[in-house]
Amino acid sequence: DTEVTQTPKHLVMGMTNKKSLKCEQHMGHRAMYWYKQKAKKPPELMFVYSYEKLSINESVPSRFSPECPNSSLLNLHLHALQPEDSALYLCASSQWGTGDTIYFGEGSWLTVV
Amino acid sequence: KNEVEQSPQNLTAQEGEFITINCSYSVGISALHWLQQHPGGGIVSLFMLSSGKKKHGRLIATINIQEKHSSLHITASHPRDSAVYICAARVYFGNEKLTFGTGTRLTIIP
């Protein structure tokens, strides 16, 4: 199984809503990532978890709150988002520190209205 | 100036043509990834290179560490190869941060 599964595929939320994006992998990878991608731009790193601990936070606003409940799951909790946060949110995973291949999910398309 | 530069930004070619996409980087890297992204959004990892050359089917990737340059080649291109191709540099082992190029939008016309 070389899949990274993201749910939901599409999400529309209001600026006062609270929602979550979910990511799951069963490859035994100990590094998991959240990326944000705007149209026609490359992905931008948001967070990196290694061994379920947050290791990189790229100065992301606190309205985005990551969580890694176990080695297979990664969540991104969303609260009080702005319309400019509308984007494709990509989850990825890899082995940690080995320079191994990185696997991406299909992404969650988020629209904030 | 971006740490990872790609060229061309857009490329349109006829089916069957040989395609080359270039990637130059200015930082020290431990590995360079070539990624493919279709309009649906998901990203597929094509290659990870730290030296030399790799081949998978019609795709070939090369890297020259001294010149800080990598190329992705597609032989006998096909319309299904139409996608955005992104190179991404892994800065050094232990830091799992990738620095992405701006991408090359490839369109293959039947």
CSV table of C-alpha atoms in Angstrom, one decimal:
chain,number,residue,atom,x,y,z
A,1,ASP,CA,0.0,0.0,0.0
A,2,THR,CA,1.7,3.2,-1.2
A,3,GLU,CA,-1.2,5.5,-0.7
A,4,VAL,CA,-1.8,8.6,1.2
A,5,THR,CA,-5.5,9.1,1.6
A,6,GLN,CA,-7.0,12.5,2.3
A,7,THR,CA,-10.6,13.4,3.2
A,8,PRO,CA,-12.7,15.2,2.3
A,9,LYS,CA,-11.8,15.8,-1.3
A,10,HIS,CA,-13.8,19.0,-1.4
A,11,LEU,CA,-14.8,21.3,1.5
A,12,VAL,CA,-16.8,24.5,1.5
A,13,MET,CA,-16.8,26.3,4.9
A,14,GLY,CA,-17.9,29.7,6.2
A,15,MET,CA,-15.5,32.0,8.0
A,16,THR,CA,-17.0,31.1,11.4
A,17,ASN,CA,-17.0,27.3,10.9
A,18,LYS,CA,-14.7,24.8,12.5
A,19,LYS,CA,-13.8,21.9,10.2
A,20,SER,CA,-10.9,19.3,9.9
A,21,LEU,CA,-9.0,17.8,7.1
A,22,LYS,CA,-7.8,14.3,7.6
A,23,CYS,CA,-4.8,12.3,6.2
A,24,GLU,CA,-3.9,8.7,6.6
A,25,GLN,CA,-1.0,6.5,5.5
A,26,HIS,CA,-0.1,2.9,6.3
A,27,MET,CA,3.4,2.8,4.9
A,28,GLY,CA,5.1,3.0,8.3
A,29,HIS,CA,6.3,6.5,7.4
A,30,ARG,CA,7.4,8.6,10.4
A,31,ALA,CA,7.4,12.0,8.7
A,32,MET,CA,4.1,13.6,7.6
A,33,TYR,CA,3.5,17.0,6.1
A,34,TRP,CA,0.9,19.5,5.3
A,35,TYR,CA,1.3,21.7,2.2
A,36,LYS,CA,-0.9,24.5,0.9
A,37,GLN,CA,-1.1,25.1,-2.8
A,38,LYS,CA,-2.7,28.1,-4.6
A,39,ALA,CA,-3.6,28.0,-8.2
A,40,LYS,CA,-0.6,27.8,-10.6
A,41,LYS,CA,1.8,28.0,-7.7
A,42,PRO,CA,4.1,25.3,-6.3
A,43,PRO,CA,3.1,23.8,-2.9
A,44,GLU,CA,4.1,25.7,0.2
A,45,LEU,CA,5.1,23.8,3.3
A,46,MET,CA,2.9,24.4,6.4
A,47,PHE,CA,3.9,21.8,9.0
A,48,VAL,CA,6.1,18.8,9.4
A,49,TYR,CA,5.6,16.0,11.9
A,50,SER,CA,8.3,13.5,12.7
A,51,TYR,CA,7.6,10.6,15.0
A,52,GLU,CA,4.3,12.3,15.9
A,53,LYS,CA,6.0,15.5,17.1
A,54,LEU,CA,5.7,18.8,15.4
A,55,SER,CA,9.2,19.5,14.0
A,56,ILE,CA,8.5,22.4,11.5
A,57,ASN,CA,5.9,25.1,11.6
A,58,GLU,CA,6.4,27.5,8.8
A,59,SER,CA,4.9,30.5,10.7
A,60,VAL,CA,1.4,29.4,9.8
A,61,PRO,CA,-1.5,31.4,11.4
A,62,SER,CA,-3.0,29.9,14.4
A,63,ARG,CA,-6.4,29.4,12.6
A,64,PHE,CA,-4.7,26.3,11.2
A,65,SER,CA,-4.0,23.7,13.9
A,66,PRO,CA,-2.3,20.5,13.1
A,67,GLU,CA,-2.6,17.3,15.1
A,68,CYS,CA,-0.9,13.9,14.7
A,69,PRO,CA,-2.8,11.4,16.9
A,70,ASN,CA,-0.7,8.5,15.9
A,71,SER,CA,1.9,7.5,13.3
A,72,SER,CA,-0.7,6.8,10.6
A,73,LEU,CA,-2.9,9.9,11.0
A,74,LEU,CA,-2.5,13.6,10.5
A,75,ASN,CA,-5.3,16.1,10.9
A,76,LEU,CA,-5.5,19.8,10.1
A,77,HIS,CA,-8.1,21.6,12.2
A,78,LEU,CA,-9.5,24.8,10.6
A,79,HIS,CA,-11.2,27.6,12.5
A,80,ALA,CA,-12.1,31.2,11.6
A,81,LEU,CA,-10.5,31.0,8.1
A,82,GLN,CA,-10.4,33.8,5.6
A,83,PRO,CA,-11.4,33.6,1.9
A,84,GLU,CA,-7.7,33.9,1.0
A,85,ASP,CA,-7.1,30.5,2.7
A,86,SER,CA,-9.0,28.9,-0.1
A,87,ALA,CA,-6.6,26.5,-1.7
A,88,LEU,CA,-5.6,22.9,-2.3
A,89,TYR,CA,-4.3,21.3,0.9
A,90,LEU,CA,-1.9,18.4,0.3
A,91,CYS,CA,-0.8,15.9,2.8
A,92,ALA,CA,2.4,13.9,2.2
A,93,SER,CA,4.5,11.3,4.0
A,94,SER,CA,8.0,9.8,3.8
A,95,GLN,CA,10.6,8.0,5.9
A,96,TRP,CA,12.4,10.4,8.2
A,97,GLY,CA,16.1,11.2,7.5
A,98,THR,CA,16.7,8.6,4.8
A,99,GLY,CA,16.2,10.8,1.8
A,100,ASP,CA,13.5,8.4,0.6
A,101,THR,CA,10.7,9.1,-1.8
A,102,ILE,CA,7.9,11.4,-0.6
A,103,TYR,CA,4.3,10.3,-1.3
A,104,PHE,CA,1.5,12.8,-1.7
A,105,GLY,CA,-2.2,12.5,-1.3
A,106,GLU,CA,-4.8,13.7,-3.8
A,107,GLY,CA,-5.4,16.8,-1.8
A,108,SER,CA,-8.4,18.5,-0.2
A,109,TRP,CA,-9.9,21.4,-2.2
A,110,LEU,CA,-10.9,24.0,0.4
A,111,THR,CA,-13.2,27.0,-0.4
A,112,VAL,CA,-13.8,29.6,2.4
A,113,VAL,CA,-17.0,31.7,1.8
B,1,LYS,CA,15.9,34.8,-7.0
B,2,ASN,CA,14.3,31.4,-6.2
B,3,GLU,CA,16.6,28.7,-4.8
B,4,VAL,CA,15.1,26.3,-7.4
B,5,GLU,CA,14.5,27.5,-10.9
B,6,GLN,CA,12.8,25.6,-13.7
B,7,SER,CA,12.6,26.1,-17.4
B,8,PRO,CA,10.6,26.4,-19.5
B,9,GLN,CA,7.6,27.5,-17.6
B,10,ASN,CA,5.3,26.3,-20.3
B,11,LEU,CA,5.9,23.8,-23.1
B,12,THR,CA,3.7,22.6,-25.9
B,13,ALA,CA,4.8,19.8,-28.1
B,14,GLN,CA,3.4,17.4,-30.7
B,15,GLU,CA,2.8,13.8,-29.7
B,16,GLY,CA,6.0,11.7,-30.2
B,17,GLU,CA,8.4,14.6,-29.5
B,18,PHE,CA,11.3,14.3,-27.1
B,19,ILE,CA,10.8,16.6,-24.1
B,20,THR,CA,13.4,18.1,-21.8
B,21,ILE,CA,12.6,20.1,-18.7
B,22,ASN,CA,15.4,21.7,-16.8
B,23,CYS,CA,15.9,22.5,-13.1
B,24,SER,CA,18.8,24.5,-11.5
B,25,TYR,CA,19.3,25.0,-7.9
B,26,SER,CA,21.5,27.3,-5.8
B,27,VAL,CA,21.6,25.5,-2.5
B,28,GLY,CA,23.4,22.4,-1.3
B,29,ILE,CA,21.0,19.4,-1.6
B,30,SER,CA,20.9,15.8,-0.4
B,31,ALA,CA,18.4,14.8,-3.1
B,32,LEU,CA,16.3,16.2,-5.9
B,33,HIS,CA,12.7,15.1,-6.6
B,34,TRP,CA,10.8,15.2,-9.8
B,35,LEU,CA,7.1,15.4,-9.3
B,36,GLN,CA,4.1,15.3,-11.6
B,37,GLN,CA,0.8,17.0,-10.9
B,38,HIS,CA,-2.3,16.5,-13.0
B,39,PRO,CA,-5.2,19.1,-13.1
B,40,GLY,CA,-7.1,17.0,-10.5
B,41,GLY,CA,-4.5,18.0,-7.9
B,42,GLY,CA,-2.7,14.9,-6.7
B,43,ILE,CA,1.1,14.9,-6.9
B,44,VAL,CA,3.0,11.8,-8.0
B,45,SER,CA,6.6,11.4,-7.2
B,46,LEU,CA,8.5,10.4,-10.4
B,47,PHE,CA,12.1,10.2,-9.3
B,48,MET,CA,14.3,11.0,-6.4
B,49,LEU,CA,18.0,11.6,-7.4
B,50,SER,CA,21.1,12.2,-5.5
B,51,SER,CA,23.5,11.4,-8.3
B,52,GLY,CA,23.7,10.2,-11.9
B,53,LYS,CA,20.7,9.1,-13.9
B,54,LYS,CA,17.4,7.1,-13.4
B,55,LYS,CA,15.0,5.7,-15.9
B,56,HIS,CA,11.5,4.6,-15.6
B,57,GLY,CA,9.6,3.6,-18.8
B,58,ARG,CA,9.7,6.7,-21.1
B,59,LEU,CA,11.0,9.0,-18.4
B,60,ILE,CA,14.7,9.7,-17.7
B,61,ALA,CA,16.0,12.0,-15.0
B,62,THR,CA,19.6,13.1,-14.7
B,63,ILE,CA,21.5,15.2,-12.1
B,64,ASN,CA,24.9,17.0,-12.2
B,65,ILE,CA,25.8,17.8,-8.6
B,66,GLN,CA,28.8,19.9,-9.5
B,67,GLU,CA,26.7,22.1,-11.9
B,68,LYS,CA,23.7,22.0,-9.6
B,69,HIS,CA,21.4,21.1,-12.5
B,70,SER,CA,18.9,18.3,-13.2
B,71,SER,CA,16.9,17.4,-16.3
B,72,LEU,CA,13.8,15.4,-16.8
B,73,HIS,CA,13.4,13.9,-20.3
B,74,ILE,CA,10.3,12.3,-21.8
B,75,THR,CA,10.8,10.1,-24.9
B,76,ALA,CA,7.9,9.4,-27.4
B,77,SER,CA,5.7,11.9,-25.6
B,78,HIS,CA,2.0,11.2,-25.4
B,79,PRO,CA,-1.1,13.4,-24.6
B,80,ARG,CA,-1.4,11.6,-21.2
B,81,ASP,CA,2.0,13.1,-20.3
B,82,SER,CA,0.3,16.5,-20.2
B,83,ALA,CA,0.7,17.8,-16.6
B,84,VAL,CA,2.7,20.1,-14.5
B,85,TYR,CA,6.2,18.8,-13.7
B,86,ILE,CA,7.8,20.2,-10.6
B,87,CYS,CA,11.4,19.7,-9.3
B,88,ALA,CA,11.9,19.9,-5.6
B,89,ALA,CA,15.2,20.1,-3.7
B,90,ARG,CA,15.6,18.3,-0.3
B,91,VAL,CA,18.0,20.6,1.5
B,92,TYR,CA,19.9,18.1,3.7
B,93,PHE,CA,19.3,14.8,5.5
B,94,GLY,CA,17.4,15.3,8.7
B,95,ASN,CA,15.6,18.4,7.5
B,96,GLU,CA,12.7,17.1,5.5
B,97,LYS,CA,11.9,20.4,3.9
B,98,LEU,CA,11.5,20.5,0.2
B,99,THR,CA,12.1,23.6,-1.8
B,100,PHE,CA,10.0,23.6,-4.9
B,101,GLY,CA,10.6,25.0,-8.4
B,102,THR,CA,7.8,26.9,-10.0
B,103,GLY,CA,6.8,24.1,-12.2
B,104,THR,CA,6.6,23.4,-16.0
B,105,ARG,CA,3.2,23.1,-17.6
B,106,LEU,CA,3.5,20.5,-20.4
B,107,THR,CA,0.9,20.1,-23.0
B,108,ILE,CA,1.2,17.3,-25.6
B,109,ILE,CA,-1.0,17.8,-28.7
B,110,PRO,CA,-2.2,14.6,-30.5
